[in-house]
mmCIF file of C-alpha atoms in Angstrom:
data_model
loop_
_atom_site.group_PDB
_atom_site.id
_atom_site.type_symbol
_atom_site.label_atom_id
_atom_site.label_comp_id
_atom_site.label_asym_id
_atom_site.label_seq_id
_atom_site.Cartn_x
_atom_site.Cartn_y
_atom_site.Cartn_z
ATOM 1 C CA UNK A 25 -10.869 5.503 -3.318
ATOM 2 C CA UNK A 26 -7.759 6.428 -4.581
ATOM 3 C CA UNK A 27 -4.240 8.158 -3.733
ATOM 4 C CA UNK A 28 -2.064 10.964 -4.911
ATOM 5 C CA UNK A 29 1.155 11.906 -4.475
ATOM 6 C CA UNK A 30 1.502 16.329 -4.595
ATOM 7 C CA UNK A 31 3.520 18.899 -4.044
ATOM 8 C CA UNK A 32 1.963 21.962 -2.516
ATOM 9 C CA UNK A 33 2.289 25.614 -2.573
ATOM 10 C CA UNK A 34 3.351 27.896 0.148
ATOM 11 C CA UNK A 35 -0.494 28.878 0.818
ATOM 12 C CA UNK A 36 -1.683 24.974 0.991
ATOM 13 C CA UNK A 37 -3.787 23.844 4.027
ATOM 14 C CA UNK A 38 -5.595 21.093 5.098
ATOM 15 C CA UNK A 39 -8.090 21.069 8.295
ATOM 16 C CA UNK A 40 -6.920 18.910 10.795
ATOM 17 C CA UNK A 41 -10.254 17.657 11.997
ATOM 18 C CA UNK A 42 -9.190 15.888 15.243
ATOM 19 C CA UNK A 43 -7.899 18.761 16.492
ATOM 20 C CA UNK A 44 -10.419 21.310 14.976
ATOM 21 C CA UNK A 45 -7.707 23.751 13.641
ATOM 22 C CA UNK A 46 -6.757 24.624 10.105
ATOM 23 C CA UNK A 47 -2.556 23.507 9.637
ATOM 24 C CA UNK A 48 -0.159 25.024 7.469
ATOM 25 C CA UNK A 49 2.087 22.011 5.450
ATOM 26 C CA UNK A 50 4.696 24.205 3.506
ATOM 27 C CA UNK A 51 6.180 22.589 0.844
ATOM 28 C CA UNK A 52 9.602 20.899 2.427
ATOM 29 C CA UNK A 53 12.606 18.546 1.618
ATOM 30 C CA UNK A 54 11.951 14.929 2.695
ATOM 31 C CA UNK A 55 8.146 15.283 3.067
ATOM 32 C CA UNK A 56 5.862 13.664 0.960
ATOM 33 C CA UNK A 57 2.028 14.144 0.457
ATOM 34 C CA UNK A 58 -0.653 11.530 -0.200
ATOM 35 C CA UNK A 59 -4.186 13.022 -1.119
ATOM 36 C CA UNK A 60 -6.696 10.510 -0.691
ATOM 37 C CA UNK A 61 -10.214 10.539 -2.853
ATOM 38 C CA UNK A 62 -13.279 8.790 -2.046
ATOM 39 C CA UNK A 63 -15.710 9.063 -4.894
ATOM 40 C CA UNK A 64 -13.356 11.658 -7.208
ATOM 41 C CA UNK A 65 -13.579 14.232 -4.228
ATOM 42 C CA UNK A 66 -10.988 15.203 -1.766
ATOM 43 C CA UNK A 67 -10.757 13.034 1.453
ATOM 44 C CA UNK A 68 -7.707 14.490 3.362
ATOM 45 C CA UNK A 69 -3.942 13.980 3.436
ATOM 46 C CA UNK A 70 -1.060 11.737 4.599
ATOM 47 C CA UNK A 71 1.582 13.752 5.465
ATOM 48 C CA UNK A 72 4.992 11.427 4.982
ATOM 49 C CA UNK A 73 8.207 11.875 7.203
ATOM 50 C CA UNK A 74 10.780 9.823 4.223
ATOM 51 C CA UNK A 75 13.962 10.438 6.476
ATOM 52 C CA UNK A 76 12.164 8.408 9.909
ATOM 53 C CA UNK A 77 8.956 6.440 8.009
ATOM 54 C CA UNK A 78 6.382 8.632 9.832
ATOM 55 C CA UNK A 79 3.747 9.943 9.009
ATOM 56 C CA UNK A 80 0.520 11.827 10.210
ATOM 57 C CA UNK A 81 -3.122 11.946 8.956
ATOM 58 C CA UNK A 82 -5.341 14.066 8.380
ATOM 59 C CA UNK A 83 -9.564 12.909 6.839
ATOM 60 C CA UNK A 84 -12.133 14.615 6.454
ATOM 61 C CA UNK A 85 -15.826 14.051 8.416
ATOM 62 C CA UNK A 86 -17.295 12.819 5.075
ATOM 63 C CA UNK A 87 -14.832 9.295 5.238
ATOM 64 C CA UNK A 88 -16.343 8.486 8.479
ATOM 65 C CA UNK A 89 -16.757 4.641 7.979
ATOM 66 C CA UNK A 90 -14.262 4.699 5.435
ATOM 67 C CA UNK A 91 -11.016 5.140 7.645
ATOM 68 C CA UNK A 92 -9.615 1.729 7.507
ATOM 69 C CA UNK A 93 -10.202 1.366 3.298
ATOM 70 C CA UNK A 94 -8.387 4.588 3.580
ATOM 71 C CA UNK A 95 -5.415 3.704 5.582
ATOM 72 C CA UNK A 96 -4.997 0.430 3.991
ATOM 73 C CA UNK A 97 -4.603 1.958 0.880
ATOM 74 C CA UNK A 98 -1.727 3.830 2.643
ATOM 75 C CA UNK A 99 -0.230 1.822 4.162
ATOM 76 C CA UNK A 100 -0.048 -0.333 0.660
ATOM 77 C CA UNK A 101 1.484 2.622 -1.215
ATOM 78 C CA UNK A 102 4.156 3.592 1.646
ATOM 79 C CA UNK A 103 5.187 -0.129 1.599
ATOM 80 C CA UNK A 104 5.496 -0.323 -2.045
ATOM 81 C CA UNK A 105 7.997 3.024 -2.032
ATOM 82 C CA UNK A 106 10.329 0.544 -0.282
ATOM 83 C CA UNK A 107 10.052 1.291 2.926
ATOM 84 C CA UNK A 108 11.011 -1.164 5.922
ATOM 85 C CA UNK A 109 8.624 0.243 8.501
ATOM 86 C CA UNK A 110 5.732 2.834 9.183
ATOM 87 C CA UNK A 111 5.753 4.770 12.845
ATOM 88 C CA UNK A 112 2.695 7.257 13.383
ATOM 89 C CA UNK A 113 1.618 8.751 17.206
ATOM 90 C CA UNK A 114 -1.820 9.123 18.558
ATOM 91 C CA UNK A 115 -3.083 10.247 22.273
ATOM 92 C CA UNK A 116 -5.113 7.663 23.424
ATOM 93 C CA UNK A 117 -8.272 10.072 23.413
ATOM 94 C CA UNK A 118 -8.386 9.544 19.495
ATOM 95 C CA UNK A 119 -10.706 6.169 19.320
ATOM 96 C CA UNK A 120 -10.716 6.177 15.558
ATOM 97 C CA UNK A 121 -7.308 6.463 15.413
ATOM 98 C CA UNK A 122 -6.137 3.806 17.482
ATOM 99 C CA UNK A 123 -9.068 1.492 16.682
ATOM 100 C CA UNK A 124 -7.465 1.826 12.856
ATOM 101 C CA UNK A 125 -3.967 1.253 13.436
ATOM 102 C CA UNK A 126 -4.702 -1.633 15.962
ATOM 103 C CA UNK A 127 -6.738 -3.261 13.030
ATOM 104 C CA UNK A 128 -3.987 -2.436 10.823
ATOM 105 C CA UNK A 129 -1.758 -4.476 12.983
ATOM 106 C CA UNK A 130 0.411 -1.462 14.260
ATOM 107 C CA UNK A 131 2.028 -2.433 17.491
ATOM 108 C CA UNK A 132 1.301 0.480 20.205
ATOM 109 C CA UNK A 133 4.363 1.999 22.169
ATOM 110 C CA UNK A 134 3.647 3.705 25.088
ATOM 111 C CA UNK A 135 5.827 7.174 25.581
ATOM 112 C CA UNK A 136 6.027 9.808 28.114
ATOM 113 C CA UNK A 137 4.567 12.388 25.859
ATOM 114 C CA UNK A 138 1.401 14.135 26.277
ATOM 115 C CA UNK A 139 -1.227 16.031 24.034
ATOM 116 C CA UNK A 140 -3.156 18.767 24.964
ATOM 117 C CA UNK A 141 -6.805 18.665 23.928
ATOM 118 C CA UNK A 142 -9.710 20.838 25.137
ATOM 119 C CA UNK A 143 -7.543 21.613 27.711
ATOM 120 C CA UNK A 144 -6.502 18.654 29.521
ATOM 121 C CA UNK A 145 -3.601 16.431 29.007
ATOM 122 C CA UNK A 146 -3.298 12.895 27.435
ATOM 123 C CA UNK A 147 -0.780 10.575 26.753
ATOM 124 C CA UNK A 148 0.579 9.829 23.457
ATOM 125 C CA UNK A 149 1.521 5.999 22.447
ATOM 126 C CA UNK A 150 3.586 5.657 19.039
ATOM 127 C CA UNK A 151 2.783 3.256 16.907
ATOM 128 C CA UNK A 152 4.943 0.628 14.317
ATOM 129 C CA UNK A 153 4.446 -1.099 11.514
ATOM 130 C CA UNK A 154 6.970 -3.487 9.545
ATOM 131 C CA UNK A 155 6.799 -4.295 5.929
ATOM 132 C CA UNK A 156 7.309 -8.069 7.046
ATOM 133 C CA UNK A 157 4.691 -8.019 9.728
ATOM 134 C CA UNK A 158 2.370 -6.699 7.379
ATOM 135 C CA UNK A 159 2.574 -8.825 4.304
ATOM 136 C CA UNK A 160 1.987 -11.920 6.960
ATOM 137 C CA UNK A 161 -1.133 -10.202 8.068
ATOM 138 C CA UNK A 162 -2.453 -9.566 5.001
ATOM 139 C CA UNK A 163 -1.555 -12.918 4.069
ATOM 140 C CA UNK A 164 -2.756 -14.988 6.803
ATOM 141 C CA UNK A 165 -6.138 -12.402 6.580
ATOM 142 C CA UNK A 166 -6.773 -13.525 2.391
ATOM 143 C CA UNK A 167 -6.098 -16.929 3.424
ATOM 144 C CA UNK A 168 -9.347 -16.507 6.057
ATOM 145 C CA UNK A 169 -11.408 -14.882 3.278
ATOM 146 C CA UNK A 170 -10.837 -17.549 1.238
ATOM 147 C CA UNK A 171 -11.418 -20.179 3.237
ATOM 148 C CA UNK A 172 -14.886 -18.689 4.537
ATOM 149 C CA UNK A 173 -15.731 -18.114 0.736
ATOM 150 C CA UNK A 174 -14.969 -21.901 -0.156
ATOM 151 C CA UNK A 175 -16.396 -22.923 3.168
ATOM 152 C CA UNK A 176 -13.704 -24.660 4.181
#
């Protein structure tokens, strides 16, 4: 798996799966955009808000299983840009979504806001992530792994 920073054209699209419609990213000021690879072939796209820390993804059906490897690799190269925090939104109808950032340690926000899907309404939480928070999860998790593999 791997990441890449681009810069695309005016005609660039990616398929947003989730919501089953083909998006338009033009190429603007203060956005970044992280392809991810699994296996040397195109995975999807991170789509990077630099001004606020957001950012929204889009993977392909062929990383099913392989969300979380994804989004940890992510998260790892938004942190090490210098960033304080990471904020992301997802309705509560998204399962993989939320199941990844809860995993990830995100802490869910509830809002007022609503998505409409197939349809019907549902509510949107946000989500946040500090740098801090982070690094003691990650630290606290290696310390586990290493434990279990010296079985201590």
């Amino acid at each position: 798996m791997a990441l890449q920073a681009i810069n695309l054209t005016a005609d660039s699209y990616v398929e947003d799966v989730f919501v089953g419609t083909v998006l338009e990213y033009l190429p603007t000021e203060g956005v970044v955009y992280l392809c991810a690879y699994l296996h040397g072939e195109f995975a999807g796209v991170w789509v990077v808000i630099v001004k606020d820390y957001s950012f929204h993804t889009c993977m392909l059906p062929h990383t099913a299983g392989r969300g979380l490897a994804l989004a940890k690799q992510g998260v790892n190269y938004m942190f090490s840009t210098g960033v304080p925090l990471l904020r992301t939104e997802a309705p509560v109808n998204n399962t993989p979504a939320t199941r990844i950032l809860d995993r990830l340690g995100f802490t869910k926000v509830p809002t007022n806001r609503t998505y409409l899907f197939a349809g019907e309404r549902y509510p949107i939480n946000e989500y946040i992530l500090t740098k801090e928070d982070y690094d003691a999860r990650s630290t606290s998790s290696n310390a586990s792994s290493n434990s279990r593999r010296d079985g201590s």
